[in-house]
XYZ file of C-alpha atoms in Angstrom:
734
model
C 17.073 32.276 21.966
C 18.835 28.736 21.447
C 18.061 27.904 24.966
C 14.568 28.833 24.310
C 13.993 26.735 21.107
C 15.866 23.551 22.452
C 13.330 24.074 25.691
C 10.643 24.347 23.648
C 11.594 21.186 21.539
C 12.131 19.275 24.842
C 8.704 20.392 26.592
C 6.237 19.747 23.777
C 4.271 16.730 23.210
C 5.775 14.296 20.605
C 2.409 13.385 19.131
C 1.575 17.174 18.796
C 4.925 18.018 17.758
C 3.815 19.316 14.170
C 0.787 21.523 15.692
C 3.184 24.068 17.294
C 4.433 27.247 16.510
C 7.506 26.341 14.338
C 10.009 28.506 15.907
C 13.106 27.634 14.224
C 11.429 28.069 10.840
C 10.604 31.748 11.765
C 13.811 32.431 13.248
C 15.114 31.336 9.730
C 12.747 34.019 8.148
C 14.020 36.602 10.202
C 17.697 35.481 9.769
C 17.416 36.051 6.196
C 15.430 39.591 6.721
C 18.139 40.327 9.373
C 20.868 39.679 6.488
C 19.746 42.559 3.920
C 18.302 45.003 6.386
C 20.886 47.170 6.169
C 22.036 47.032 2.544
C 19.543 50.168 0.678
C 20.080 48.126 -2.567
C 18.366 45.362 -1.515
C 15.302 47.067 0.016
C 12.896 45.560 -1.882
C 14.237 41.956 -1.207
C 14.107 42.995 2.292
C 10.477 44.271 2.059
C 9.499 40.572 0.117
C 11.399 38.748 2.947
C 9.105 40.728 5.739
C 6.038 39.948 3.806
C 7.464 36.293 3.562
C 7.947 36.209 7.522
C 4.785 37.569 8.090
C 2.925 35.087 5.973
C 4.513 32.524 8.019
C 3.617 33.798 11.025
C -0.020 34.118 10.143
C 0.046 30.608 8.743
C 1.596 29.179 12.581
C -0.933 31.041 14.218
C -3.850 29.644 12.548
C -2.824 26.317 12.712
C -2.142 27.179 16.680
C -5.333 28.350 17.003
C -7.066 25.748 14.695
C -5.931 22.463 16.614
C -6.468 24.294 20.066
C -10.151 24.853 18.739
C -10.192 21.069 17.469
C -8.732 19.652 21.205
C -10.837 22.027 23.303
C -14.122 21.059 21.603
C -12.875 17.380 21.927
C -12.450 17.761 25.574
C -15.741 19.438 26.085
C -17.700 16.805 24.314
C -16.178 14.209 26.185
C -16.415 16.330 29.454
C -19.957 16.195 28.602
C -20.603 12.355 27.698
C -18.975 11.622 31.002
C -20.836 13.836 32.598
C -24.189 12.732 31.218
C -22.839 9.192 32.770
C -21.364 10.564 35.829
C -25.011 11.586 36.685
C -26.149 7.814 36.628
C -23.510 6.795 38.335
C -24.895 6.909 41.678
C -28.277 5.154 41.063
C -26.049 2.239 39.304
C -23.252 1.583 41.387
C -23.327 3.512 44.486
C -27.074 2.774 45.468
C -27.108 -0.866 43.320
C -28.232 -3.257 46.064
C -26.948 -6.065 43.873
C -22.968 -4.728 43.921
C -20.587 -5.410 46.647
C -18.202 -3.132 48.074
C -15.051 -4.555 46.803
C -16.967 -4.352 43.184
C -18.275 -0.769 43.820
C -14.724 0.157 45.143
C -13.396 -1.104 41.633
C -15.885 1.095 39.544
C -15.169 4.555 41.362
C -11.509 3.509 40.514
C -12.188 3.053 37.062
C -13.970 6.539 37.069
C -11.596 7.955 38.812
C -8.747 6.573 35.978
C -11.187 8.022 33.297
C -11.425 11.248 35.049
C -7.541 11.663 35.031
C -7.322 11.194 31.841
C -9.461 13.669 30.838
C -7.493 16.411 33.393
C -4.064 14.828 31.589
C -5.598 16.042 28.193
C -6.330 19.571 29.617
C -3.430 20.130 31.296
C -1.703 18.672 27.971
C -3.593 21.399 25.950
C -2.555 24.198 28.761
C 0.664 23.756 28.154
C 0.011 23.878 24.450
C -1.261 27.541 25.263
C 1.380 28.341 27.189
C 4.143 27.444 25.160
C 2.742 28.816 21.620
C 2.348 32.165 23.174
C 5.684 32.179 24.371
C 7.012 31.396 21.251
C 4.621 34.151 18.937
C 5.815 36.720 21.891
C 9.662 35.785 21.656
C 9.812 35.597 17.903
C 8.113 39.018 17.741
C 9.939 40.802 20.457
C 13.114 39.288 18.550
C 11.547 40.722 15.373
C 11.121 44.079 16.597
C 15.143 44.360 18.304
C 16.247 43.780 14.706
C 13.334 45.125 12.123
C 10.468 47.903 12.134
C 7.397 45.795 13.136
C 4.541 45.206 10.225
C 2.109 48.565 10.663
C -1.670 47.520 11.398
C -3.827 47.603 9.030
C -8.063 48.648 9.785
C -9.713 45.275 9.236
C -6.800 42.959 9.874
C -5.738 41.692 13.489
C -2.995 43.397 14.759
C -0.802 41.583 17.788
C 0.326 43.588 21.002
C 3.051 41.901 22.611
C 4.103 42.729 26.132
C 7.125 41.878 28.280
C 7.166 39.798 31.713
C 9.739 41.615 33.162
C 9.204 45.436 31.729
C 5.471 46.485 32.154
C 6.040 49.584 29.956
C 7.317 47.775 27.056
C 5.158 46.981 24.326
C 5.094 46.326 20.598
C 2.299 46.641 18.299
C 2.179 44.072 14.699
C 0.295 43.988 12.004
C -0.944 40.900 10.325
C -2.367 39.818 7.410
C -5.251 37.732 9.016
C -8.872 39.046 9.069
C -9.846 40.757 11.947
C -12.178 38.795 13.215
C -9.465 35.873 13.855
C -8.834 38.345 17.486
C -11.945 36.602 18.470
C -10.635 32.891 18.242
C -7.362 34.503 19.442
C -9.067 35.769 22.696
C -10.802 32.401 23.188
C -7.629 30.843 23.456
C -5.726 32.927 25.120
C -8.541 33.052 28.051
C -9.452 29.061 27.646
C -12.470 29.881 29.345
C -13.715 26.243 28.172
C -10.627 24.420 29.702
C -11.289 26.330 32.739
C -14.589 25.142 33.002
C -13.784 21.532 32.000
C -11.119 22.069 34.862
C -13.928 22.785 37.081
C -15.870 20.266 36.492
C -13.473 17.659 36.662
C -12.296 18.425 40.099
C -16.064 18.947 40.857
C -16.697 15.095 40.021
C -13.650 14.193 41.776
C -13.948 15.509 44.707
C -17.726 13.225 44.937
C -15.973 10.157 43.854
C -13.204 10.579 46.425
C -15.854 11.116 49.385
C -17.604 7.797 47.746
C -13.933 6.194 47.805
C -13.613 6.804 51.742
C -16.743 6.021 52.539
C -16.253 2.348 50.938
C -12.854 1.832 51.953
C -14.424 2.392 55.462
C -16.748 -0.312 54.604
C -14.770 -2.641 52.882
C -12.550 -5.431 54.456
C -9.720 -5.293 52.278
C -6.122 -5.840 53.774
C -3.580 -3.131 54.062
C -2.043 -3.807 50.507
C -5.472 -3.137 48.887
C -6.091 0.222 50.837
C -2.746 1.374 50.143
C -3.352 0.738 46.287
C -6.783 2.809 46.238
C -4.407 5.858 48.268
C -1.969 5.383 45.525
C -4.940 6.008 42.936
C -5.856 8.931 45.083
C -2.317 10.485 45.535
C -2.011 10.137 41.240
C -5.176 11.877 40.134
C -4.117 14.728 42.810
C -0.928 15.132 41.263
C -2.553 15.645 38.084
C -5.214 18.077 39.100
C -2.092 20.018 41.101
C 0.012 19.848 37.921
C -3.525 21.247 35.845
C -3.694 24.159 38.238
C 0.067 25.166 37.957
C -0.336 24.973 34.389
C -3.517 27.142 34.084
C -1.547 29.627 35.563
C 1.381 29.339 33.331
C -0.762 29.271 30.532
C -2.656 32.240 32.044
C 0.450 34.546 32.620
C 1.969 33.922 29.121
C -1.179 34.314 27.285
C -1.736 37.770 29.089
C 1.539 39.167 27.221
C -0.502 38.137 23.486
C -3.412 40.540 22.753
C -5.296 40.352 19.563
C -6.716 43.759 18.590
C -8.840 45.151 15.657
C -7.284 48.255 14.499
C -10.022 50.030 13.149
C -11.203 50.337 16.676
C -8.258 51.973 17.995
C -8.457 54.388 15.298
C -12.244 55.084 16.071
C -10.878 56.003 19.495
C -11.784 53.296 21.127
C -9.013 51.660 22.986
C -11.336 49.806 25.879
C -11.020 45.867 25.917
C -14.091 44.280 24.453
C -16.716 42.414 26.940
C -17.110 38.955 27.462
C -19.940 37.781 25.508
C -22.369 37.202 28.322
C -21.869 41.231 28.870
C -21.912 41.980 25.439
C -25.843 43.295 25.575
C -25.396 45.985 22.709
C -28.820 45.752 20.528
C -28.940 46.768 16.658
C -30.960 49.709 17.716
C -28.770 50.775 20.263
C -25.857 50.922 18.057
C -28.172 52.406 15.466
C -29.192 55.232 18.117
C -25.678 55.878 19.313
C -24.074 56.346 15.771
C -27.039 58.741 14.661
C -26.270 60.337 18.074
C -22.705 61.303 16.892
C -23.815 62.169 13.081
C -26.796 64.370 14.027
C -24.287 66.467 16.669
C -21.791 66.758 13.844
C -24.207 68.234 11.581
C -25.923 70.671 14.080
C -21.967 71.874 15.006
C -21.400 72.362 11.038
C -24.730 73.675 10.092
C -24.000 77.460 10.758
C -20.719 77.403 9.121
C -22.521 78.172 5.224
C -24.961 80.889 6.918
C -23.020 82.391 9.845
C -21.506 85.347 7.846
C -25.326 86.533 6.813
C -26.707 85.562 10.058
C -24.664 87.836 11.766
C -25.424 90.534 9.076
C -28.749 89.960 9.247
C -28.672 90.811 12.946
C -26.756 93.545 12.958
C -23.888 92.248 14.144
C -19.856 92.165 13.379
C -18.544 89.211 11.135
C -15.660 89.253 13.234
C -18.092 87.562 15.785
C -18.293 84.321 13.839
C -15.523 82.327 15.553
C -16.688 83.439 19.013
C -20.210 82.211 17.934
C -18.937 79.001 16.663
C -16.739 78.262 19.414
C -19.048 78.736 22.059
C -20.384 75.044 21.040
C -16.736 73.799 22.467
C -16.742 76.189 25.780
C -19.551 74.274 26.585
C -18.931 70.587 25.010
C -15.629 70.743 27.298
C -17.363 70.350 30.688
C -20.522 68.616 29.103
C -18.261 65.700 27.400
C -16.528 65.248 30.914
C -20.284 64.962 32.689
C -21.617 62.405 30.096
C -18.045 60.354 30.747
C -19.419 60.340 34.250
C -22.917 60.068 33.639
C -22.586 57.009 31.906
C -21.498 55.095 35.038
C -25.157 55.082 35.812
C -26.919 55.386 32.603
C -26.749 55.504 28.645
C -30.122 56.088 27.949
C -30.302 59.478 30.613
C -27.636 61.144 28.428
C -29.042 60.351 24.854
C -32.154 61.957 25.996
C -30.072 65.132 27.844
C -28.052 65.354 24.067
C -31.003 65.146 21.894
C -33.073 67.823 23.822
C -29.955 70.208 24.355
C -30.030 70.142 20.552
C -33.466 70.629 20.134
C -33.433 73.435 22.466
C -30.385 74.902 20.588
C -31.807 74.916 17.576
C -34.842 76.541 18.392
C -32.600 79.706 20.376
C -30.915 79.475 16.835
C -34.603 80.628 15.529
C -35.047 82.915 18.238
C -31.883 85.031 18.112
C -32.723 85.735 14.368
C -36.065 86.820 14.634
C -35.018 88.990 17.940
C -31.426 90.350 16.467
C -29.812 89.371 19.968
C -26.344 88.396 19.266
C -26.684 87.155 22.783
C -29.436 84.514 22.118
C -27.457 83.257 19.289
C -24.419 82.608 21.464
C -26.669 80.389 23.987
C -27.793 78.681 21.446
C -24.623 77.615 20.194
C -23.669 77.021 24.213
C -27.079 74.929 24.802
C -25.771 72.890 21.162
C -22.452 72.201 22.460
C -24.038 70.387 25.617
C -25.507 68.066 23.113
C -22.057 66.652 22.408
C -22.681 62.810 23.099
C -19.547 61.078 21.352
C -18.005 59.594 24.797
C -21.416 58.323 25.304
C -21.434 56.712 21.986
C -18.143 55.544 22.278
C -18.482 53.897 25.259
C -21.237 52.300 24.308
C -19.457 50.533 21.763
C -16.894 49.828 23.911
C -18.412 48.596 26.956
C -21.431 46.660 25.216
C -20.575 45.361 21.763
C -19.129 41.568 21.267
C -15.672 41.464 19.931
C -16.786 40.181 16.792
C -19.221 42.988 15.915
C -16.617 45.514 17.231
C -15.072 46.021 13.852
C -18.416 46.962 11.765
C -19.810 49.361 15.009
C -16.506 51.235 14.910
C -16.689 51.620 11.208
C -20.355 52.643 11.247
C -19.300 55.153 13.983
C -16.369 57.113 12.030
C -18.882 57.030 9.065
C -21.537 58.962 10.762
C -19.651 61.119 12.143
C -18.219 62.011 8.398
C -21.327 62.029 7.068
C -22.445 64.682 9.519
C -19.917 66.842 9.025
C -21.242 66.615 5.345
C -24.630 66.502 6.231
C -24.932 70.018 7.974
C -23.254 72.353 5.263
C -24.739 70.284 2.626
C -28.418 71.371 4.355
C -27.507 75.059 2.486
C -27.976 73.616 -0.851
C -31.550 72.890 -0.679
C -32.284 75.740 2.007
C -31.222 78.039 -0.266
C -34.193 77.806 -2.376
C -36.722 78.098 0.544
C -38.567 81.376 0.250
C -38.435 83.956 3.264
C -41.938 83.513 5.423
C -42.923 85.475 8.006
C -46.054 84.048 10.256
C -45.948 86.363 13.490
C -42.670 87.386 14.595
C -41.615 83.539 13.428
C -39.051 84.050 10.333
C -38.699 80.873 8.124
C -35.872 81.605 5.414
C -33.026 80.099 3.896
C -31.080 80.939 7.235
C -32.883 79.370 9.774
C -34.825 76.302 7.378
C -31.842 74.205 8.766
C -32.220 74.815 12.128
C -36.259 73.751 11.811
C -35.212 70.782 10.051
C -32.570 69.594 12.102
C -35.515 70.057 15.386
C -37.624 67.628 13.725
C -35.069 64.842 13.084
C -33.680 65.607 16.472
C -37.432 65.067 17.761
C -38.178 61.458 15.857
C -34.614 60.558 17.021
C -35.837 61.503 20.980
C -39.143 59.682 20.211
C -37.649 56.734 19.528
C -34.951 56.819 22.092
C -37.234 57.220 25.332
C -39.681 54.472 23.951
C -37.372 51.868 22.081
C -33.933 52.000 23.414
C -32.847 49.573 26.194
C -30.812 50.764 28.726
C -28.124 48.251 29.025
C -28.609 46.152 32.739
C -25.251 45.649 33.486
C -22.916 48.243 34.232
C -19.173 48.351 32.189
C -17.429 48.646 35.583
C -18.550 45.504 36.428
C -16.807 43.492 33.528
C -13.775 41.904 34.104
C -10.994 42.840 32.522
C -8.495 40.824 33.616
C -7.698 38.922 30.678
C -7.375 41.643 28.283
C -4.409 43.179 30.363
C -1.859 42.642 32.742
C -2.807 44.487 36.142
C 0.139 46.223 37.968
C -0.295 43.927 41.039
C -0.040 41.193 38.611
C 3.121 41.905 37.236
C 4.884 42.779 40.731
C 4.294 39.270 41.243
C 7.480 36.959 40.754
C 7.155 34.649 37.567
C 6.265 30.855 38.311
C 8.980 29.964 35.826
C 12.505 30.818 34.565
C 11.971 33.331 31.967
C 13.652 31.517 29.110
C 11.626 28.260 30.426
C 8.132 27.411 28.348
C 5.210 26.811 30.168
C 7.039 26.414 33.171
C 9.863 24.116 32.350
C 13.670 24.861 33.221
C 16.008 24.407 30.461
C 17.593 21.114 30.998
C 15.125 20.333 33.769
C 13.636 16.877 34.009
C 10.199 16.238 35.293
C 9.965 15.945 39.323
C 6.346 14.260 39.829
C 6.366 11.522 37.350
C 3.462 13.169 35.349
C 5.032 15.171 32.943
C 4.896 18.301 34.674
C 7.631 20.259 36.825
C 6.900 20.306 40.694
C 5.788 23.610 42.172
C 8.344 23.203 44.901
C 11.187 22.877 41.995
C 10.429 25.913 39.907
C 12.792 28.685 40.147
C 11.381 32.112 40.546
C 13.250 35.611 39.210
C 12.431 38.940 41.366
C 9.643 41.176 40.197
C 10.930 44.259 37.985
C 10.499 47.735 39.162
C 7.479 49.030 37.381
C 8.094 52.378 35.265
C 6.307 55.436 36.026
C 3.920 57.300 33.578
C 6.564 59.741 33.108
C 8.273 57.519 30.354
C 5.379 57.905 28.358
C 4.630 61.510 29.309
C 6.562 63.465 26.500
C 5.262 61.304 24.031
C 1.826 61.612 25.377
C 1.853 65.316 25.247
C 3.279 65.168 21.594
C 0.351 63.012 20.282
C -2.224 65.285 22.325
C -0.585 68.408 20.668
C -1.157 67.080 17.354
C -5.059 66.224 18.290
C -5.248 70.004 19.575
C -3.443 71.094 16.563
C -5.413 69.599 13.869
C -8.391 70.489 15.158
C -7.346 74.266 15.542
C -6.068 74.632 12.081
C -9.055 72.590 10.521
C -11.371 74.433 12.156
C -9.435 77.863 11.495
C -10.173 77.118 7.767
C -13.249 75.786 7.738
C -14.407 78.715 9.809
C -12.980 81.219 7.370
C -14.071 79.482 3.831
C -17.431 81.199 3.722
C -15.764 84.561 4.579
C -12.956 84.196 1.682
C -15.152 82.529 -0.877
C -18.207 85.149 0.061
C -16.081 88.413 0.032
C -13.513 87.618 -2.799
C -15.067 85.063 -4.990
C -18.908 86.333 -4.669
C -19.782 82.576 -3.573
C -23.317 82.175 -2.138
C -23.943 80.409 1.175
C -25.358 76.962 -0.655
C -21.718 77.325 -3.037
C -20.084 77.536 0.451
C -21.974 74.920 2.098
C -21.476 72.387 -0.944
C -17.592 73.264 -0.359
C -18.116 72.239 3.096
C -19.915 69.091 2.256
C -17.660 68.106 -0.250
C -14.751 68.204 2.338
C -16.546 66.294 4.763
C -17.321 63.621 2.395
C -13.630 63.075 1.587
C -12.592 61.517 5.578
C -13.631 58.454 4.511
C -11.943 57.870 1.642
C -8.741 59.859 3.033
C -8.945 57.468 6.235
C -9.080 54.553 3.712
C -5.687 55.617 1.965
C -4.175 56.163 5.240
C -4.671 52.588 6.073
C -3.025 51.761 2.768
C -0.038 54.371 3.474
C -0.088 52.862 6.777
C 1.641 49.727 5.650
C 4.678 51.163 4.510
C 5.262 54.389 7.035
C 5.579 54.406 10.859
C 3.242 56.236 12.587
C 5.937 58.983 13.592
C 7.376 59.189 10.144
C 3.491 59.612 8.878
C 2.922 62.135 11.418
C 5.928 64.163 10.686
C 5.340 64.402 6.890
C 1.868 65.319 7.297
C 2.819 68.352 9.741
C 5.076 69.193 7.044
C 2.683 69.359 4.653
C 0.131 71.339 6.766
C 2.629 74.084 7.417
C 2.874 74.051 3.499
C -0.602 74.227 3.178
C -0.606 76.957 5.891
C 1.617 79.028 3.518
C -0.011 79.025 0.428
C -3.375 80.391 2.470
C -1.503 83.136 3.562
C -1.518 84.482 0.143
C -4.726 85.191 1.403
C -6.757 84.361 -1.990
C -4.209 85.594 -4.914
C -4.305 83.722 -7.219
C -7.801 81.760 -6.111
C -6.103 78.180 -7.101
C -3.442 78.650 -4.200
C -5.771 79.665 -2.167
C -8.031 76.328 -2.785
C -4.710 74.159 -2.872
C -3.550 75.325 -0.009
C -7.176 74.707 2.229
C -7.366 71.201 0.163
C -3.837 70.316 1.482
C -4.755 71.737 5.284
C -7.867 69.837 5.235
C -6.629 66.414 4.090
C -3.681 66.451 6.322
C -5.418 67.444 9.016
C -7.926 64.596 8.938
C -4.511 62.200 8.009
C -3.345 63.310 11.183
C -6.312 62.293 13.329
C -6.167 58.630 12.324
C -2.266 58.489 12.495
C -1.776 60.496 15.855
C -4.771 58.208 17.625
C -2.579 55.169 16.239
C 0.620 56.720 17.550
C -1.203 57.574 20.878
C -2.783 53.620 21.188
C 1.214 52.440 21.057
C 2.940 54.483 23.447
C 0.140 55.404 26.037
C 0.415 53.869 29.478
C -1.966 51.121 29.923
C -3.746 52.649 32.843
C -5.058 55.051 30.215
C -6.678 52.303 28.019
C -9.688 52.254 29.957
C -11.773 54.096 33.096
C -13.633 57.562 32.874
C -10.836 59.184 32.311
C -9.515 57.231 29.620
C -7.307 58.330 26.533
C -10.491 58.183 24.195
C -11.848 61.050 26.373
C -8.939 62.929 26.508
C -8.407 62.888 22.941
C -11.846 63.953 22.637
C -11.305 67.120 24.643
C -7.841 67.780 23.158
C -10.022 68.019 19.629
C -12.869 70.092 21.384
C -10.035 72.265 22.824
C -8.315 72.488 19.408
C -11.922 73.516 17.895
C -12.597 76.233 20.137
C -9.074 77.857 19.672
C -9.803 77.958 16.139
C -12.552 79.587 16.184
C -11.394 82.155 19.203
C -8.045 82.559 17.078
C -10.693 83.451 13.903
C -12.612 86.148 15.650
C -9.460 87.730 17.355
C -7.569 88.002 13.894
C -10.523 89.289 11.914
C -10.829 91.862 15.080
C -7.502 92.690 14.883
C -7.049 93.107 11.033
C -10.910 93.571 9.911
C -12.711 92.005 7.180
C -14.958 94.308 5.442
C -12.620 95.341 2.685
C -10.982 93.219 0.256
C -7.455 94.575 1.447
C -8.533 93.652 5.008
C -9.609 90.252 3.893
C -6.114 89.586 2.837
C -4.405 91.033 5.665
C -6.834 88.513 7.531
C -5.747 85.413 5.841
C -2.056 86.218 5.971
C -2.489 86.906 9.869
C -4.540 83.726 10.555
C -2.693 81.029 8.540
C 0.387 82.543 9.495
C -0.033 81.818 13.049
C -1.611 78.599 12.131
C 1.719 77.862 10.273
C 3.799 78.595 13.303
C 2.007 76.475 15.389
C 2.311 73.580 13.072
C 6.093 74.199 12.690
C 6.372 74.234 16.892
C 4.554 71.314 16.941
C 6.618 69.605 14.745
C 9.855 71.122 15.977
C 9.077 69.018 19.569
C 7.981 65.993 17.519
C 11.656 65.949 16.300
C 13.073 66.719 19.883
C 11.817 63.426 21.003
C 11.964 61.305 17.651
C 13.373 58.535 19.315
C 11.013 58.351 22.446
C 8.272 58.232 19.624
C 9.663 54.837 18.334
C 6.157 52.805 18.476
């Protein structure tokens, strides 16, 4: 690290020296942390020094980004001015009848020198990008070696650091910078302004070189004059070659540092944001996709308060409640995969299809009640399950929302989903006052009214989608994500420089071509490392998917059983049960906000382990079967709150340990996590029906036995999951 620090100081431009990352200062701050980190009595001092380090790093990042923006803007404006004068150069000089060949040649050479100065500034700024990205990466890598990285928080910028020689290695560092700084960081790491400027410089030089060659042939200069002209051409060509080399080095180093918005990861969005030209999402498109997610969750939860009364009225066993509710999940599992594939060609069609499925499902739900057929009720839930287009909603945000707007879009998606969870059961409260009306064979009462209301809402949604939703014109598979992650083919190539040498300069090496940059022929290369297989991340991924599966299993089992317990043991009406479920749904947002605050001080694996333990305690309280009443509701509150916390913390952990190949594409981590959750809900529903069949739920004693068996099973699965997590504890280190 001393070698790198010396190389950094030797390579930077003297006139820009204060604008580089102050690597030596950051090392001193890190040494202060290391000096006290193993002393338990100085834990608060250690935490304070970590905050000081992070604040210093944030200030350095802001300084670098601000300087880069200023210089790149100046280069852009200078080139625009040069381009305007260049447009008139041919008319004023080359086509002039008043200037002789020698004067024209001098003017061309003068123009080449101006162009060379611009190319030199571009090269200097590219080296600036390369050096600072290396400095940020190396200091954070050293930080992670000695101290646990700062936890990312929603609403703030998170830095993902990769290693040039270990493609499977990466770390996540939270910052105190606002999330929108990631857009500035992306602008610097992609340096598209510099790339465009370099392209213009080379284009202009090609024209000037052609004119110069033509003038040299026409001139009657002596040999010395010709040699001087050739020297001018050689000099700028060396600068242009150095510019190309430095661009490759800057691109290589910049690809190892990524700015992330943590809210996106917590929403299950792992794909990189599109470039601005392809960010074609409209406000209405975002609203419709968020509404689609919220309305489906409302439709899914709609039956929970009334399912016991519905089954009783049609003469079916109450023990079938879990199977009926789970039919949604049975259809949702293949439906989600189908929608994910469908989004490769369309987004409008899946949204229309999901709306039609929900309308048809609600209609069949009402018909099943009138005909007293359990089969039609189950078919209604199956069709409703096909209305789950959450993968479509997530992918629309991931593929077509620009980086600066993804935070709000992700937050809106999570909020609408949580609101939908509350809205479905909440409908039971006003619907409980609906009088029973018989219109022929159609029954309109407190049980079917909610389905009719949801059908009307879906009809409005369908009409707006058909006539107003704009199909994105550019497909996501055309997006170039090369700047967001390192392809394996790139990682297999040797580095252009010694890993200890910033910006391509080897330690202690002098420049070779007289332009302040090392000649490519003299740059030392290193052998490419062997890329680790996905097996290294397999067990941690299995652990996180098991957590996502388990949390939905336990959560759904509790929510499904709540109306049964409250109605049978406590005499609650369906509207009271619905209100209780709605309250649980509304707590999702504040609980997730609290998790964001807690996660600053607790590791993801630690938060998952503690929450799994508390979930097991909640299941133990629920095993008492409602005796006393406070114990049942305390256990239920612990289970629901902990499963909400687990969803965020497990997604957070998964985003850090997953293999890079799972970050995008049809079979991405977002889809698989959705499938794990859906499978968990299905299993929870089926467990409810199976246990109620075995124990019965007709008498109070049977309900007590049912609770003991069901939540005993949930507790056992939770403890088993916790045991597996502890067995691979070291592999879960993020």
